[in-house]
Amino acid sequence: MPQNEYIERHRKLHGKRLDHEERTRKKAAREGHKQSENAQNLRGLRAKLYAKQRHSQKIQMRKTIKQHEERNVKGAPAESEPSNPIPSYLLDRANPTSAKALSSQIKSKRAEKAARFSVPIPKVKGISEEELFKVVKTGKKVHKKGWKRVVTKPTFVGPDFTRRPVKYERFIRPMGLRYKKANVTHPTLNVTVQLPILGVKKNPSNPLYTQLGVLSKGTIIEVNVSDLGMVTASGKIAWGRYAQITNNPENDGCLNAVLLV
Amino acid sequence: MATVAPPPSKRQKREEIERTTVQQDVTPLLAMDLGSFKANFIDGDGNQMADVIEINFADASEKNVSALLNTMMGRDREEFTPYRFRIHIPGKDVIVDQYPTDLLGLLKKHGVNNPFETTITLSAEPQAVFKVQAVSRMAHKISGHGQPILCCQFSPATSSRLATGSGDNTARIWNVDTGTPEKTLSGHTGWVMGVNWRPDGQQLATCSMDKTVRIWDPTTGKSISEFKGHAKWVLGLAWEPYHLWRDGTPRLVSCSKDGTARIWVVNTGRVEHVLSGHKSSVTCVRWGGTGQIYTGSQDRTVRVWDSVKGTLVQSFTAHGHWINYIALSSDFALRTGYLDHTKEIPETEEAKRAKAKERFEKAVRINGKVAERFVSASDDFTMYLWDPTNNGNKPVARLLGHQNKVNQCSFSPDGTMIASAGWDNHTKLWNARDGKFLTTLRGHVGPVFQCAWSADSRLLVTGSRDCTLKVWNVLKGALAKDLPGHEDEVYAVDWAPRDGAKVASGGKDKAVRTWMN
């Protein structure tokens, strides 16, 4: 797989091979034969992988064929009996169901006494304290005490962070696990930008984790969006917005979040 | 020991002293001589009813003037009909609909400074002699249907029988007095879209999504006949008016989504005529008292057919969108045939037909001529008032004002007003003579689906998607009673036509509710 544009560069400088078109045409013509040869002759792990790939390809093909078929048929839409009994003046109208769905959606939202925010990831598996903290023993050989804890998950500490005096520090947040930036996706514009984190607003597992600044999946963080150039309704430039973390940063090594608009 | 009243407090003593010392203002107590005016009474057609008479302003309340008019017309005390008056301001073209408490003040406001010199014309509209009380409470909640109720209608003969049709493929007859189900009419294989009683109350017709129409005997609950023939769902029904029955058998017209209406002969079950011509689903059908059938369709036209020959008479194209409903000015009279609010039923067949015919003609007589008018309500937010006999192909008036589709319209039983219910949550009232807008009844928070008049035309009940019914006092243009109680949308409302003390409603919550005073 090309890591840079040297292939395109060569093409621009020297042009394509003289028999390029013929070769691509012939290669495309051989596709069918090659696929059947693979399907029949591959063995073992390769066969399984190939079969899986081919299966998903076929599903996509069937979908596009069906779409094409529907496009060609120009009949009247099927007059099916509506599912719920409605009087004659409501027949042939689509409005009632969608309006009802909206109102029942609103009502069910109100009935939910839980979180007032509607976030993309509403429920997260919590992190237990045994999982988050590793006990670090301090003290001399006989009088070892284990009141210090090391945070094993990514954290955010803030730009003006200085450690407490080491003797009194209860929670250790290792430098290697500190993150300053997040890859934030704007949900409607579909752009992902790297934005500096301003702070951790809420960690859904535990308020203690919020204070420590632990970054896990589902945590609400505040990011600096001045790069995106968003303006509020009153005309002021927005520079801080909430985002919710969507991946497990301790596994991936990067922090992905989606902006809450 | 006898109870002794407490001694007067300081405030009471002070007020007593003030009353005895200060001069009281006695001017309101003196009957001021405000003068008098000359009143000329005309009836609805513009003809003079009685001689011009001088009336004192001090005595000119609406009740007194109505009593005066009755005596001048030579009626006995028992035969008095209450009248409503509309004041025509002399010199200007203004007609005041509401009789004011201060008549002199109203005339002065309109610039008539010397009312004693001018003759003031009062147009009198007779009101129904009996008065229907507004329903105020839910009398019964009768469950029985398994699916939402789609239509309901009281029997014209007695207000204790109610028929409802539902999405569970049955129609049921309920005894409203005891609040119990009486008969279950099962046989249809599709939702029952419409129930219609025969004008003498002896039979019931239902139409359904299974493309058939069935006739039932309400006393036994058995199906008498089944009419098959339509190609698609049957959406509405209308019985032939009582005074038009030929050969001793009633006829029935049904309209369907297949664009046709069919006239069935009930006794034999045969199709007499197929009225085809509409290009799209026929949403509403009505049988008029002059032997004409009115059909409204989704192809934006209203067609008038001759019921004897089965041919097209006229076609009205003026609407811009689907026609939702057609209401005739004689709807109430035709629905009840020879049965009116008195308890007398004529003896012979001939007498019944004559009475039915007389009631119909009384309802549609304008200026001495029998002119049946109708209103078509449409999805294009407007309605048209048509008068085929007088105005031919052109509408009498266009009733503009609704801000969303108009679902249903209805003439009042005395033929003076039109009520229209729309998807913009408003019910609007219009003058039936010229189609002028009278007032809007606001109150519902969801689309108003149906409206029904009380038999004396003073009250209107509306049912809406917001699960409430509202009873309106039409004269004041205000809400008389709010009837919450339904748990889901209200699809059908009806007011008992004969002894109008009951309202029935059915909707999505599958239980019939009856309301009484």
PDB file of C-alpha atoms in Angstrom, chain A:
ATOM      1  CA  MET A   1       0.000   0.000   0.000  1.00  0.00           C
ATOM      2  CA  PRO A   2       1.484   3.332  -0.999  1.00  0.00           C
ATOM      3  CA  GLN A   3       2.399   5.487   1.988  1.00  0.00           C
ATOM      4  CA  ASN A   4       3.006   8.595  -0.028  1.00  0.00           C
ATOM      5  CA  GLU A   5       2.178  10.009  -3.458  1.00  0.00           C
ATOM      6  CA  TYR A   6       5.176   8.665  -5.301  1.00  0.00           C
ATOM      7  CA  ILE A   7       3.024   6.576  -7.617  1.00  0.00           C
ATOM      8  CA  GLU A   8       0.904   9.549  -8.651  1.00  0.00           C
ATOM      9  CA  ARG A   9       4.040  11.637  -8.948  1.00  0.00           C
ATOM     10  CA  HIS A  10       5.612   9.174 -11.342  1.00  0.00           C
ATOM     11  CA  ARG A  11       2.420   9.110 -13.400  1.00  0.00           C
ATOM     12  CA  LYS A  12       2.338  12.874 -13.608  1.00  0.00           C
ATOM     13  CA  LEU A  13       5.968  13.066 -14.621  1.00  0.00           C
ATOM     14  CA  HIS A  14       6.189  10.167 -17.045  1.00  0.00           C
ATOM     15  CA  GLY A  15       2.610   9.278 -17.904  1.00  0.00           C
ATOM     16  CA  LYS A  16       1.035   5.865 -17.862  1.00  0.00           C
ATOM     17  CA  ARG A  17       2.266   2.690 -19.519  1.00  0.00           C
ATOM     18  CA  LEU A  18       1.393   2.460 -23.191  1.00  0.00           C
ATOM     19  CA  ASP A  19      -0.625  -0.667 -22.734  1.00  0.00           C
ATOM     20  CA  HIS A  20      -2.277   0.569 -19.512  1.00  0.00           C
ATOM     21  CA  GLU A  21      -5.839   0.642 -20.793  1.00  0.00           C
ATOM     22  CA  GLU A  22      -5.558  -2.796 -22.352  1.00  0.00           C
ATOM     23  CA  ARG A  23      -4.075  -4.283 -19.236  1.00  0.00           C
ATOM     24  CA  THR A  24      -6.796  -2.885 -16.965  1.00  0.00           C
ATOM     25  CA  ARG A  25      -9.479  -4.083 -19.344  1.00  0.00           C
ATOM     26  CA  LYS A  26      -8.076  -7.556 -19.462  1.00  0.00           C
ATOM     27  CA  LYS A  27      -7.624  -7.649 -15.710  1.00  0.00           C
ATOM     28  CA  ALA A  28     -11.264  -6.671 -15.225  1.00  0.00           C
ATOM     29  CA  ALA A  29     -12.302  -9.367 -17.661  1.00  0.00           C
ATOM     30  CA  ARG A  30     -10.363 -11.965 -15.700  1.00  0.00           C
ATOM     31  CA  GLU A  31     -12.122 -10.932 -12.430  1.00  0.00           C
ATOM     32  CA  GLY A  32     -14.952 -13.391 -12.732  1.00  0.00           C
ATOM     33  CA  HIS A  33     -12.661 -16.291 -13.509  1.00  0.00           C
ATOM     34  CA  LYS A  34     -10.324 -15.345 -10.688  1.00  0.00           C
ATOM     35  CA  GLN A  35     -13.206 -15.139  -8.213  1.00  0.00           C
ATOM     36  CA  SER A  36     -14.538 -18.542  -9.107  1.00  0.00           C
ATOM     37  CA  GLU A  37     -11.043 -20.033  -9.002  1.00  0.00           C
ATOM     38  CA  ASN A  38     -10.524 -18.581  -5.511  1.00  0.00           C
ATOM     39  CA  ALA A  39     -13.886 -19.700  -4.273  1.00  0.00           C
ATOM     40  CA  GLN A  40     -13.292 -23.265  -5.424  1.00  0.00           C
ATOM     41  CA  ASN A  41      -9.613 -23.754  -4.684  1.00  0.00           C
ATOM     42  CA  LEU A  42      -8.748 -21.811  -1.564  1.00  0.00           C
ATOM     43  CA  ARG A  43      -8.366 -23.914   1.567  1.00  0.00           C
ATOM     44  CA  GLY A  44      -8.208 -23.403   5.242  1.00  0.00           C
ATOM     45  CA  LEU A  45      -8.036 -20.001   6.842  1.00  0.00           C
ATOM     46  CA  ARG A  46      -7.725 -18.195   3.556  1.00  0.00           C
ATOM     47  CA  ALA A  47     -10.919 -19.840   2.350  1.00  0.00           C
ATOM     48  CA  LYS A  48     -12.799 -18.680   5.395  1.00  0.00           C
ATOM     49  CA  LEU A  49     -11.551 -15.139   5.067  1.00  0.00           C
ATOM     50  CA  TYR A  50     -12.351 -15.075   1.388  1.00  0.00           C
ATOM     51  CA  ALA A  51     -15.822 -16.481   1.943  1.00  0.00           C
ATOM     52  CA  LYS A  52     -16.552 -13.839   4.552  1.00  0.00           C
ATOM     53  CA  GLN A  53     -15.419 -11.046   2.278  1.00  0.00           C
ATOM     54  CA  ARG A  54     -17.405 -12.432  -0.633  1.00  0.00           C
ATOM     55  CA  HIS A  55     -20.539 -12.767   1.487  1.00  0.00           C
ATOM     56  CA  SER A  56     -20.549  -9.098   2.419  1.00  0.00           C
ATOM     57  CA  GLN A  57     -19.883  -8.159  -1.211  1.00  0.00           C
ATOM     58  CA  LYS A  58     -22.865 -10.217  -2.338  1.00  0.00           C
ATOM     59  CA  ILE A  59     -25.133  -8.579   0.203  1.00  0.00           C
ATOM     60  CA  GLN A  60     -24.214  -5.174  -1.138  1.00  0.00           C
ATOM     61  CA  MET A  61     -24.756  -6.342  -4.698  1.00  0.00           C
ATOM     62  CA  ARG A  62     -28.212  -7.655  -3.915  1.00  0.00           C
ATOM     63  CA  LYS A  63     -29.170  -4.362  -2.302  1.00  0.00           C
ATOM     64  CA  THR A  64     -28.137  -2.311  -5.313  1.00  0.00           C
ATOM     65  CA  ILE A  65     -29.922  -4.691  -7.687  1.00  0.00           C
ATOM     66  CA  LYS A  66     -33.104  -4.363  -5.678  1.00  0.00           C
ATOM     67  CA  GLN A  67     -32.821  -0.593  -5.720  1.00  0.00           C
ATOM     68  CA  HIS A  68     -32.432  -0.634  -9.473  1.00  0.00           C
ATOM     69  CA  GLU A  69     -35.458  -2.857  -9.824  1.00  0.00           C
ATOM     70  CA  GLU A  70     -37.599  -0.545  -7.761  1.00  0.00           C
ATOM     71  CA  ARG A  71     -36.501   2.384  -9.851  1.00  0.00           C
ATOM     72  CA  ASN A  72     -37.749   0.750 -13.029  1.00  0.00           C
ATOM     73  CA  VAL A  73     -41.220  -0.104 -11.777  1.00  0.00           C
ATOM     74  CA  LYS A  74     -43.535   2.883 -12.211  1.00  0.00           C
ATOM     75  CA  GLY A  75     -46.747   1.557 -10.720  1.00  0.00           C
ATOM     76  CA  ALA A  76     -48.996   3.311  -8.224  1.00  0.00           C
ATOM     77  CA  PRO A  77     -47.919   2.878  -4.615  1.00  0.00           C
ATOM     78  CA  ALA A  78     -49.462  -0.175  -3.009  1.00  0.00           C
ATOM     79  CA  GLU A  79     -52.800   0.616  -1.378  1.00  0.00           C
ATOM     80  CA  SER A  80     -52.420  -1.331   1.735  1.00  0.00           C
ATOM     81  CA  GLU A  81     -54.890  -1.148   4.538  1.00  0.00           C
ATOM     82  CA  PRO A  82     -53.463   0.994   7.289  1.00  0.00           C
ATOM     83  CA  SER A  83     -52.504  -1.028  10.334  1.00  0.00           C
ATOM     84  CA  ASN A  84     -54.621   0.786  12.931  1.00  0.00           C
ATOM     85  CA  PRO A  85     -58.335   1.275  12.347  1.00  0.00           C
ATOM     86  CA  ILE A  86     -59.032   4.877  11.366  1.00  0.00           C
ATOM     87  CA  PRO A  87     -62.232   6.548  10.201  1.00  0.00           C
ATOM     88  CA  SER A  88     -62.779   7.339   6.535  1.00  0.00           C
ATOM     89  CA  TYR A  89     -61.715  10.974   6.776  1.00  0.00           C
ATOM     90  CA  LEU A  90     -58.274   9.921   8.018  1.00  0.00           C
ATOM     91  CA  LEU A  91     -57.625   7.378   5.271  1.00  0.00           C
ATOM     92  CA  ASP A  92     -54.988   8.242   2.675  1.00  0.00           C
ATOM     93  CA  ARG A  93     -53.374  10.669   5.063  1.00  0.00           C
ATOM     94  CA  ALA A  94     -49.957  10.031   6.549  1.00  0.00           C
ATOM     95  CA  ASN A  95     -49.966  12.677   9.230  1.00  0.00           C
ATOM     96  CA  PRO A  96     -51.596  11.116  12.252  1.00  0.00           C
ATOM     97  CA  THR A  97     -49.010   8.403  12.889  1.00  0.00           C
ATOM     98  CA  SER A  98     -45.977  10.657  12.656  1.00  0.00           C
ATOM     99  CA  ALA A  99     -47.555  13.308  14.824  1.00  0.00           C
ATOM    100  CA  LYS A 100     -48.513  10.717  17.375  1.00  0.00           C
ATOM    101  CA  ALA A 101     -45.030   9.249  17.323  1.00  0.00           C
ATOM    102  CA  LEU A 102     -43.612  12.683  18.023  1.00  0.00           C
ATOM    103  CA  SER A 103     -45.949  13.360  20.923  1.00  0.00           C
ATOM    104  CA  SER A 104     -45.443   9.933  22.459  1.00  0.00           C
ATOM    105  CA  GLN A 105     -41.715  10.389  22.052  1.00  0.00           C
ATOM    106  CA  ILE A 106     -41.936  13.688  23.897  1.00  0.00           C
ATOM    107  CA  LYS A 107     -44.050  12.128  26.609  1.00  0.00           C
ATOM    108  CA  SER A 108     -41.687   9.208  27.090  1.00  0.00           C
ATOM    109  CA  LYS A 109     -38.768  11.593  27.306  1.00  0.00           C
ATOM    110  CA  ARG A 110     -40.512  13.495  30.051  1.00  0.00           C
ATOM    111  CA  ALA A 111     -41.269  10.285  31.852  1.00  0.00           C
ATOM    112  CA  GLU A 112     -37.600   9.424  31.935  1.00  0.00           C
ATOM    113  CA  LYS A 113     -36.461  10.830  35.236  1.00  0.00           C
ATOM    114  CA  ALA A 114     -32.849  10.072  34.356  1.00  0.00           C
ATOM    115  CA  ALA A 115     -30.239  12.416  32.890  1.00  0.00           C
ATOM    116  CA  ARG A 116     -31.604  15.659  31.468  1.00  0.00           C
ATOM    117  CA  PHE A 117     -28.930  15.647  28.796  1.00  0.00           C
ATOM    118  CA  SER A 118     -29.566  13.547  25.766  1.00  0.00           C
ATOM    119  CA  VAL A 119     -26.132  12.294  24.960  1.00  0.00           C
ATOM    120  CA  PRO A 120     -25.065   9.959  22.187  1.00  0.00           C
ATOM    121  CA  ILE A 121     -23.934   7.295  24.658  1.00  0.00           C
ATOM    122  CA  PRO A 122     -26.518   7.310  27.403  1.00  0.00           C
ATOM    123  CA  LYS A 123     -25.435   4.226  29.313  1.00  0.00           C
ATOM    124  CA  VAL A 124     -21.881   3.182  30.010  1.00  0.00           C
ATOM    125  CA  LYS A 125     -20.448   0.222  31.807  1.00  0.00           C
ATOM    126  CA  GLY A 126     -18.947   1.694  34.935  1.00  0.00           C
ATOM    127  CA  ILE A 127     -15.323   1.286  35.977  1.00  0.00           C
ATOM    128  CA  SER A 128     -14.831  -0.228  39.378  1.00  0.00           C
ATOM    129  CA  GLU A 129     -12.240   1.170  41.736  1.00  0.00           C
ATOM    130  CA  GLU A 130     -10.220  -2.059  41.716  1.00  0.00           C
ATOM    131  CA  GLU A 131      -9.914  -1.771  37.973  1.00  0.00           C
ATOM    132  CA  LEU A 132      -8.981   1.897  37.957  1.00  0.00           C
ATOM    133  CA  PHE A 133      -6.552   2.064  40.839  1.00  0.00           C
ATOM    134  CA  LYS A 134      -3.405   0.093  41.424  1.00  0.00           C
ATOM    135  CA  VAL A 135      -2.252   0.030  44.996  1.00  0.00           C
ATOM    136  CA  VAL A 136       1.229   1.452  45.573  1.00  0.00           C
ATOM    137  CA  LYS A 137       2.827   0.684  48.853  1.00  0.00           C
ATOM    138  CA  THR A 138       4.902   3.257  50.667  1.00  0.00           C
ATOM    139  CA  GLY A 139       6.858   3.283  53.808  1.00  0.00           C
ATOM    140  CA  LYS A 140       9.791   1.344  55.093  1.00  0.00           C
ATOM    141  CA  LYS A 141      10.136  -2.436  54.977  1.00  0.00           C
ATOM    142  CA  VAL A 142       8.165  -3.304  58.046  1.00  0.00           C
ATOM    143  CA  HIS A 143       5.781  -0.425  58.113  1.00  0.00           C
ATOM    144  CA  LYS A 144       4.490  -0.654  54.579  1.00  0.00           C
ATOM    145  CA  LYS A 145       1.251   1.119  54.049  1.00  0.00           C
ATOM    146  CA  GLY A 146      -0.951   0.946  50.991  1.00  0.00           C
ATOM    147  CA  TRP A 147      -2.902   4.128  50.895  1.00  0.00           C
ATOM    148  CA  LYS A 148      -1.470   5.461  47.652  1.00  0.00           C
ATOM    149  CA  ARG A 149      -3.215   4.716  44.431  1.00  0.00           C
ATOM    150  CA  VAL A 150      -2.054   4.925  40.828  1.00  0.00           C
ATOM    151  CA  VAL A 151      -4.640   5.622  38.161  1.00  0.00           C
ATOM    152  CA  THR A 152      -4.311   3.072  35.370  1.00  0.00           C
ATOM    153  CA  LYS A 153      -6.583   4.841  32.867  1.00  0.00           C
ATOM    154  CA  PRO A 154      -6.021   7.975  30.800  1.00  0.00           C
ATOM    155  CA  THR A 155      -6.571  11.242  32.643  1.00  0.00           C
ATOM    156  CA  PHE A 156      -6.628  14.931  32.024  1.00  0.00           C
ATOM    157  CA  VAL A 157      -4.820  17.171  34.494  1.00  0.00           C
ATOM    158  CA  GLY A 158      -4.958  20.687  33.101  1.00  0.00           C
ATOM    159  CA  PRO A 159      -2.169  23.045  32.020  1.00  0.00           C
ATOM    160  CA  ASP A 160      -1.286  24.464  35.427  1.00  0.00           C
ATOM    161  CA  PHE A 161      -1.075  21.156  37.232  1.00  0.00           C
ATOM    162  CA  THR A 162       1.625  20.605  39.791  1.00  0.00           C
ATOM    163  CA  ARG A 163       1.863  17.490  41.867  1.00  0.00           C
ATOM    164  CA  ARG A 164       1.159  17.598  45.531  1.00  0.00           C
ATOM    165  CA  PRO A 165       4.175  17.042  47.750  1.00  0.00           C
ATOM    166  CA  VAL A 166       5.013  13.431  47.029  1.00  0.00           C
ATOM    167  CA  LYS A 167       4.772  12.411  50.667  1.00  0.00           C
ATOM    168  CA  TYR A 168       1.115  13.455  50.830  1.00  0.00           C
ATOM    169  CA  GLU A 169       0.010  12.586  47.351  1.00  0.00           C
ATOM    170  CA  ARG A 170      -2.784  10.048  47.493  1.00  0.00           C
ATOM    171  CA  PHE A 171      -3.617   9.616  43.797  1.00  0.00           C
ATOM    172  CA  ILE A 172      -0.815   9.343  41.257  1.00  0.00           C
ATOM    173  CA  ARG A 173      -1.678  10.150  37.701  1.00  0.00           C
ATOM    174  CA  PRO A 174       1.200   8.986  35.496  1.00  0.00           C
ATOM    175  CA  MET A 175       2.495  11.379  32.863  1.00  0.00           C
ATOM    176  CA  GLY A 176       2.301   8.728  30.172  1.00  0.00           C
ATOM    177  CA  LEU A 177      -1.429   8.484  30.581  1.00  0.00           C
ATOM    178  CA  ARG A 178      -2.155  12.166  30.412  1.00  0.00           C
ATOM    179  CA  TYR A 179      -4.000  13.522  27.387  1.00  0.00           C
ATOM    180  CA  LYS A 180      -4.309  17.109  26.279  1.00  0.00           C
ATOM    181  CA  LYS A 181      -6.057  16.778  22.956  1.00  0.00           C
ATOM    182  CA  ALA A 182      -9.072  14.928  21.687  1.00  0.00           C
ATOM    183  CA  ASN A 183     -10.215  14.036  18.178  1.00  0.00           C
ATOM    184  CA  VAL A 184     -13.644  15.625  18.196  1.00  0.00           C
ATOM    185  CA  THR A 185     -16.223  14.857  15.498  1.00  0.00           C
ATOM    186  CA  HIS A 186     -18.977  17.319  14.679  1.00  0.00           C
ATOM    187  CA  PRO A 187     -22.033  15.077  14.254  1.00  0.00           C
ATOM    188  CA  THR A 188     -23.835  16.956  11.516  1.00  0.00           C
ATOM    189  CA  LEU A 189     -20.906  18.444   9.613  1.00  0.00           C
ATOM    190  CA  ASN A 190     -19.034  15.127   9.772  1.00  0.00           C
ATOM    191  CA  VAL A 191     -15.613  16.671  10.336  1.00  0.00           C
ATOM    192  CA  THR A 192     -13.124  15.453  12.890  1.00  0.00           C
ATOM    193  CA  VAL A 193     -10.730  17.976  14.364  1.00  0.00           C
ATOM    194  CA  GLN A 194      -8.101  17.682  17.045  1.00  0.00           C
ATOM    195  CA  LEU A 195      -9.090  20.057  19.817  1.00  0.00           C
ATOM    196  CA  PRO A 196      -7.449  20.824  23.151  1.00  0.00           C
ATOM    197  CA  ILE A 197      -9.340  19.636  26.198  1.00  0.00           C
ATOM    198  CA  LEU A 198     -10.359  22.287  28.681  1.00  0.00           C
ATOM    199  CA  GLY A 199     -11.614  20.054  31.446  1.00  0.00           C
ATOM    200  CA  VAL A 200     -13.530  16.962  32.455  1.00  0.00           C
ATOM    201  CA  LYS A 201     -17.159  17.793  33.155  1.00  0.00           C
ATOM    202  CA  LYS A 202     -18.583  14.470  34.284  1.00  0.00           C
ATOM    203  CA  ASN A 203     -17.485  10.908  34.399  1.00  0.00           C
ATOM    204  CA  PRO A 204     -20.599   8.727  34.463  1.00  0.00           C
ATOM    205  CA  SER A 205     -19.051   6.031  36.693  1.00  0.00           C
ATOM    206  CA  ASN A 206     -18.128   7.944  39.799  1.00  0.00           C
ATOM    207  CA  PRO A 207     -17.903  11.594  40.898  1.00  0.00           C
ATOM    208  CA  LEU A 208     -14.452  10.837  42.277  1.00  0.00           C
ATOM    209  CA  TYR A 209     -13.287  10.043  38.763  1.00  0.00           C
ATOM    210  CA  THR A 210     -14.605  13.386  37.590  1.00  0.00           C
ATOM    211  CA  GLN A 211     -12.469  15.134  40.186  1.00  0.00           C
ATOM    212  CA  LEU A 212      -9.429  13.112  39.187  1.00  0.00           C
ATOM    213  CA  GLY A 213     -10.059  13.795  35.509  1.00  0.00           C
ATOM    214  CA  VAL A 214     -10.297  10.173  34.409  1.00  0.00           C
ATOM    215  CA  LEU A 215     -11.131   9.837  30.711  1.00  0.00           C
ATOM    216  CA  SER A 216     -13.205   6.779  29.903  1.00  0.00           C
ATOM    217  CA  LYS A 217     -15.896   5.973  27.396  1.00  0.00           C
ATOM    218  CA  GLY A 218     -18.978   8.134  27.981  1.00  0.00           C
ATOM    219  CA  THR A 219     -17.177  10.893  29.877  1.00  0.00           C
ATOM    220  CA  ILE A 220     -18.349  14.413  29.111  1.00  0.00           C
ATOM    221  CA  ILE A 221     -15.395  16.730  28.516  1.00  0.00           C
ATOM    222  CA  GLU A 222     -15.191  20.370  27.606  1.00  0.00           C
ATOM    223  CA  VAL A 223     -13.154  21.190  24.509  1.00  0.00           C
ATOM    224  CA  ASN A 224     -11.879  24.394  22.973  1.00  0.00           C
ATOM    225  CA  VAL A 225     -13.843  24.836  19.729  1.00  0.00           C
ATOM    226  CA  SER A 226     -12.457  28.186  18.629  1.00  0.00           C
ATOM    227  CA  ASP A 227     -10.824  26.351  15.734  1.00  0.00           C
ATOM    228  CA  LEU A 228     -14.203  25.387  14.360  1.00  0.00           C
ATOM    229  CA  GLY A 229     -15.329  28.990  14.194  1.00  0.00           C
ATOM    230  CA  MET A 230     -18.795  28.450  15.667  1.00  0.00           C
ATOM    231  CA  VAL A 231     -20.867  31.450  16.591  1.00  0.00           C
ATOM    232  CA  THR A 232     -23.685  31.489  19.132  1.00  0.00           C
ATOM    233  CA  ALA A 233     -27.187  32.744  18.379  1.00  0.00           C
ATOM    234  CA  SER A 234     -26.438  36.138  19.894  1.00  0.00           C
ATOM    235  CA  GLY A 235     -23.361  36.587  17.720  1.00  0.00           C
ATOM    236  CA  LYS A 236     -20.626  35.760  20.173  1.00  0.00           C
ATOM    237  CA  ILE A 237     -17.881  33.332  19.160  1.00  0.00           C
ATOM    238  CA  ALA A 238     -18.218  30.014  20.914  1.00  0.00           C
ATOM    239  CA  TRP A 239     -14.978  28.734  22.325  1.00  0.00           C
ATOM    240  CA  GLY A 240     -15.933  25.988  24.755  1.00  0.00           C
ATOM    241  CA  ARG A 241     -18.329  23.142  24.049  1.00  0.00           C
ATOM    242  CA  TYR A 242     -19.086  19.778  25.581  1.00  0.00           C
ATOM    243  CA  ALA A 243     -18.169  16.541  23.888  1.00  0.00           C
ATOM    244  CA  GLN A 244     -18.616  12.938  24.862  1.00  0.00           C
ATOM    245  CA  ILE A 245     -15.840  10.351  24.557  1.00  0.00           C
ATOM    246  CA  THR A 246     -16.806   7.528  22.233  1.00  0.00           C
ATOM    247  CA  ASN A 247     -13.894   5.099  22.409  1.00  0.00           C
ATOM    248  CA  ASN A 248     -11.897   3.374  25.108  1.00  0.00           C
ATOM    249  CA  PRO A 249      -8.747   5.533  25.184  1.00  0.00           C
ATOM    250  CA  GLU A 250      -6.815   3.111  27.381  1.00  0.00           C
ATOM    251  CA  ASN A 251      -7.008   0.547  24.567  1.00  0.00           C
ATOM    252  CA  ASP A 252      -6.560   2.815  21.575  1.00  0.00           C
ATOM    253  CA  GLY A 253      -3.980   5.349  22.635  1.00  0.00           C
ATOM    254  CA  CYS A 254      -6.041   8.220  21.262  1.00  0.00           C
ATOM    255  CA  LEU A 255      -9.100  10.033  22.462  1.00  0.00           C
ATOM    256  CA  ASN A 256     -12.145  10.201  20.175  1.00  0.00           C
ATOM    257  CA  ALA A 257     -15.154  12.250  21.089  1.00  0.00           C
ATOM    258  CA  VAL A 258     -18.336  13.542  19.506  1.00  0.00           C
ATOM    259  CA  LEU A 259     -19.415  17.122  19.986  1.00  0.00           C
ATOM    260  CA  LEU A 260     -22.709  17.626  21.788  1.00  0.00           C
ATOM    261  CA  VAL A 261     -24.730  20.143  19.857  1.00  0.00           C
TER     262      VAL A 261
END
